[in-house]
XYZ file of C-alpha atoms in Angstrom:
240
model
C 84.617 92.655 129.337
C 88.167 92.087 130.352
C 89.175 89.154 127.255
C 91.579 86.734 128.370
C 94.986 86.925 127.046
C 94.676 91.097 126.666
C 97.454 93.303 128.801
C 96.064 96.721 128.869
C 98.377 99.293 130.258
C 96.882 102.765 131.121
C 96.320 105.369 134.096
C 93.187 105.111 136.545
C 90.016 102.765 135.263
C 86.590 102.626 136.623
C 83.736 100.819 135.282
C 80.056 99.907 135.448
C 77.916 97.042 134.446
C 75.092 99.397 132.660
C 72.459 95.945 131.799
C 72.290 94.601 136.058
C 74.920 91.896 134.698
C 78.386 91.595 136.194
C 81.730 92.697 134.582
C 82.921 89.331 132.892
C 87.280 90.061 133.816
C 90.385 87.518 132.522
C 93.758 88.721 131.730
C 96.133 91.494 133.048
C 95.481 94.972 133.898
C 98.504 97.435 134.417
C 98.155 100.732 135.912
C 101.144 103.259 135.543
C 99.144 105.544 137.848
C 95.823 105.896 139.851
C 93.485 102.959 140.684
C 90.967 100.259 139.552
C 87.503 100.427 140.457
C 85.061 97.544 139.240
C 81.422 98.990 140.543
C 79.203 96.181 139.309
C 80.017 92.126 140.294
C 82.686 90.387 138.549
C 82.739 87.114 136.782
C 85.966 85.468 136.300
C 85.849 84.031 132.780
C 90.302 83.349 133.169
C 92.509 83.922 135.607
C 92.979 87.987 136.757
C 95.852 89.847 137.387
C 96.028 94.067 138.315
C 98.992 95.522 138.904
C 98.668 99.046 139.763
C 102.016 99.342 141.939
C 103.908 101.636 139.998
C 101.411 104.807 140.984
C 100.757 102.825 144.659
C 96.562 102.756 143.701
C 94.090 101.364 144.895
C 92.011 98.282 143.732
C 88.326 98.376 144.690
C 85.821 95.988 143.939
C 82.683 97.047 145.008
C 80.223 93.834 144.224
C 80.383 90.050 144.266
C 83.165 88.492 142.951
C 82.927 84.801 141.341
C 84.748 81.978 139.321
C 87.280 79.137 139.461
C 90.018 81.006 138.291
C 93.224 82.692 140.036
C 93.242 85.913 141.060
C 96.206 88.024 141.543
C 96.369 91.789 142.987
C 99.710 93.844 143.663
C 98.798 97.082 144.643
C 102.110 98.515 146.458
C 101.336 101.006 148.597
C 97.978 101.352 148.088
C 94.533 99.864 149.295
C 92.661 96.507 148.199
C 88.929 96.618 148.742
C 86.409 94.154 148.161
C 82.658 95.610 149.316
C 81.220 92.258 148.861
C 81.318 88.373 149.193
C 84.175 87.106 147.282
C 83.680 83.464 146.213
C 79.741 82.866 147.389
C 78.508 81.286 144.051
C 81.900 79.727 142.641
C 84.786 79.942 145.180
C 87.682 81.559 143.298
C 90.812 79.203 143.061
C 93.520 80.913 144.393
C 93.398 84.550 145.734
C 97.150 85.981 146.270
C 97.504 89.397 147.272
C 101.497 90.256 146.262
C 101.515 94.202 147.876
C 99.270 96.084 149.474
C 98.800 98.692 152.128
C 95.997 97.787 153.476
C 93.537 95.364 152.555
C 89.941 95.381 153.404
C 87.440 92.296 153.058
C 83.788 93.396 154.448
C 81.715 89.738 153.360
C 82.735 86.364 153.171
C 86.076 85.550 151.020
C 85.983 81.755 150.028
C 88.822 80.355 147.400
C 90.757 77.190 147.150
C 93.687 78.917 148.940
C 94.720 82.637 149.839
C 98.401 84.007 149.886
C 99.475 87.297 150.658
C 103.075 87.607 150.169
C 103.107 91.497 151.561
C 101.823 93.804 153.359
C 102.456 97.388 154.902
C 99.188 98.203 156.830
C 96.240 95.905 158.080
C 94.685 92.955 156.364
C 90.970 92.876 157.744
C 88.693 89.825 157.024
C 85.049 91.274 158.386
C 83.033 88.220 157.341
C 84.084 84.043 157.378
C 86.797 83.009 155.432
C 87.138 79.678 153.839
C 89.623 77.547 151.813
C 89.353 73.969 150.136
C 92.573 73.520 148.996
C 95.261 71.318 150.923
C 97.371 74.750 150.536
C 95.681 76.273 152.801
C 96.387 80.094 153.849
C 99.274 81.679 153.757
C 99.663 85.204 154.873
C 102.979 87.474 155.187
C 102.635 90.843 156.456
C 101.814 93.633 159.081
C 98.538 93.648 161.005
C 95.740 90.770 160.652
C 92.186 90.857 161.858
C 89.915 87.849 161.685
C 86.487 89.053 163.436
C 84.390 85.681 161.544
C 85.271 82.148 161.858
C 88.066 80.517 159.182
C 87.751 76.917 157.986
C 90.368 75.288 155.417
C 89.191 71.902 154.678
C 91.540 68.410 153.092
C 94.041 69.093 155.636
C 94.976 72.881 154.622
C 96.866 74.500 156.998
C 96.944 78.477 158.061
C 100.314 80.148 158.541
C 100.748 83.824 159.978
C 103.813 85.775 159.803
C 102.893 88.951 161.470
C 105.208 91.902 162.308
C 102.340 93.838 164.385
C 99.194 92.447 165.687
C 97.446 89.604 164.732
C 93.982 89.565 166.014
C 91.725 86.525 166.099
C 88.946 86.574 167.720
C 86.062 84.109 165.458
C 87.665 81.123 166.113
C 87.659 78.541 163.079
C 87.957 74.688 161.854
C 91.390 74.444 160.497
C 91.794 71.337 158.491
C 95.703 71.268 159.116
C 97.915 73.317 161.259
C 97.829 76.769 162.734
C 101.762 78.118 162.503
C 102.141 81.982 163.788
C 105.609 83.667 163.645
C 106.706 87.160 163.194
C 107.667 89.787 165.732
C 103.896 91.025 166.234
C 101.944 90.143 169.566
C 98.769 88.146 169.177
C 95.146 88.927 170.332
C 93.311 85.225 170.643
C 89.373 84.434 171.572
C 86.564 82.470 170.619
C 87.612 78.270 169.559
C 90.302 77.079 167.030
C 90.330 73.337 166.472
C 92.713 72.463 164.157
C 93.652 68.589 162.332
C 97.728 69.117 163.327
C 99.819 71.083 165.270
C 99.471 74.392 166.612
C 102.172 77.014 167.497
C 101.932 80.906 168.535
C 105.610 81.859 168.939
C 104.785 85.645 169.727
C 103.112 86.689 173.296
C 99.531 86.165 173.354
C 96.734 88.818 174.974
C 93.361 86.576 175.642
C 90.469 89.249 175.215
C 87.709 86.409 175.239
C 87.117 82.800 176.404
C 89.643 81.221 174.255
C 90.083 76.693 173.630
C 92.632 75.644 171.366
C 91.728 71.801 170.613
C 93.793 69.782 168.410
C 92.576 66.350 169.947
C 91.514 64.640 166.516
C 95.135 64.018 165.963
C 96.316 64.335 169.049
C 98.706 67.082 167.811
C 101.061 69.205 170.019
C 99.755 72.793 170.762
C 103.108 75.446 171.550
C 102.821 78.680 173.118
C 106.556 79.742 173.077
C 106.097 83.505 174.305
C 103.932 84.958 177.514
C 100.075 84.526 177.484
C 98.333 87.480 179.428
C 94.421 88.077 179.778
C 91.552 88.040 182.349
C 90.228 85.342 180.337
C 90.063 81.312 180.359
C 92.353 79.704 178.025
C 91.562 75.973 177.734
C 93.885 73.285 175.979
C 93.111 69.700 174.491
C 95.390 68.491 173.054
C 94.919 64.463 173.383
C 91.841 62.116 172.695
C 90.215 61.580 176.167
């Protein structure tokens, strides 16, 4: 058990649940050097922070991760893994990633809202991702895969500033607007309806059927750069 409240500031840290039940984590973890490594499932009893910039280490979790509470990783140059679902019992509230080189989600990642503020490599998101907040997601950095479907529900938005690729290709529900900016290009399939506006001001590369429908408001859909791809690209943008 991580107690709430407690900073502990040390090298590299791994632990095991011994008993089959998860780690119960809440407070901050500082790591002057090496990495993190939670084997067993986590249980958020307070709101998590790990810091383990200083040495550029990784932060692994390799099972489930669960609770309302805020979660906060800043890993510098190093890696941020989570093995497992992250948010399947009780969505976590909100997930903020501050550094990281690259970061790596294999199942489903469901919080109120997501921020990452940074980011030197790729962000991948394997499985869906899913947000209930009116926040939204809000992602800053390099490279971004979707490969499952993203839903933000009460009106969140998702904004992507990406400096190299963004590639979505599972579509999603997007409760508010889709904004993409940055100087990376874009790889689009699969169907995005969203509740506002859309705009994707880098060039786009279609690799897949792709329909961008934002017809239950009636909302404006921008493309401001070149769209390229042997693929159909189909707009609605107005009520019929």
């Amino acid at each position: 058990t991580v107690a709430p409240g407690h900073v502990f500031s040390v090298g590299s840290v791994s632990t095991i649940s011994t008993g089959g039940s998860p780690v119960s984590f809440g407070g901050t973890i500082i790591l002057n050097s090496g990495s993190l490594f939670i084997r067993s499932d986590v249980d958020f009893l307070a709101d998590g922070f790990v810091d383990t910039s200083l040495g550029g280490g990784d932060i692994h979790f390799y099972g489930t991760a669960n609770g309302v509470k805020n979660l906060t990783l800043a890993a510098g140059t190093g890696n941020i893994f989570f093995d497992d679902v992250v948010g399947g019992i009780t969505p976590l509230s909100t997930l903020t990633i501050i550094s990281a080189g690259n970061v790596t989600a294999v199942g489903a990642v469901s919080a109120a809202s997501i921020v990452q503020t940074a980011g030197s490599g790729k962000t991948t998101f394997n499985g869906t991702v899913s947000t209930t907040n009116i926040a939204g997601i809000s992602l800053t950095g390099s490279q971004f895969e979707f490969n499952g479907p993203i839903t933000t529900e009460n009106g969140g938005p998702i904004t992507i500033q990406n400096s190299d690729t963004l590639t979505w290709t599972g579509g999603g529900t997007i409760g508010g607007g889709v904004t993409q900016t940055g100087s990376g290009d874009v790889i689009l399939a699969g169907t995005i309806t969203a509740g506002s506006a859309v705009s994707f001001a880098s060039p786009i590369n279609l690799t897949g059927s792709t329909n961008l429908n934002t017809a239950s408001n009636s909302a404006n859909i921008t493309l401001s750069s070149s769209v390229d791809g042997g693929n159909n690209l189909t707009l609605n943008a107005e009520i019929s």
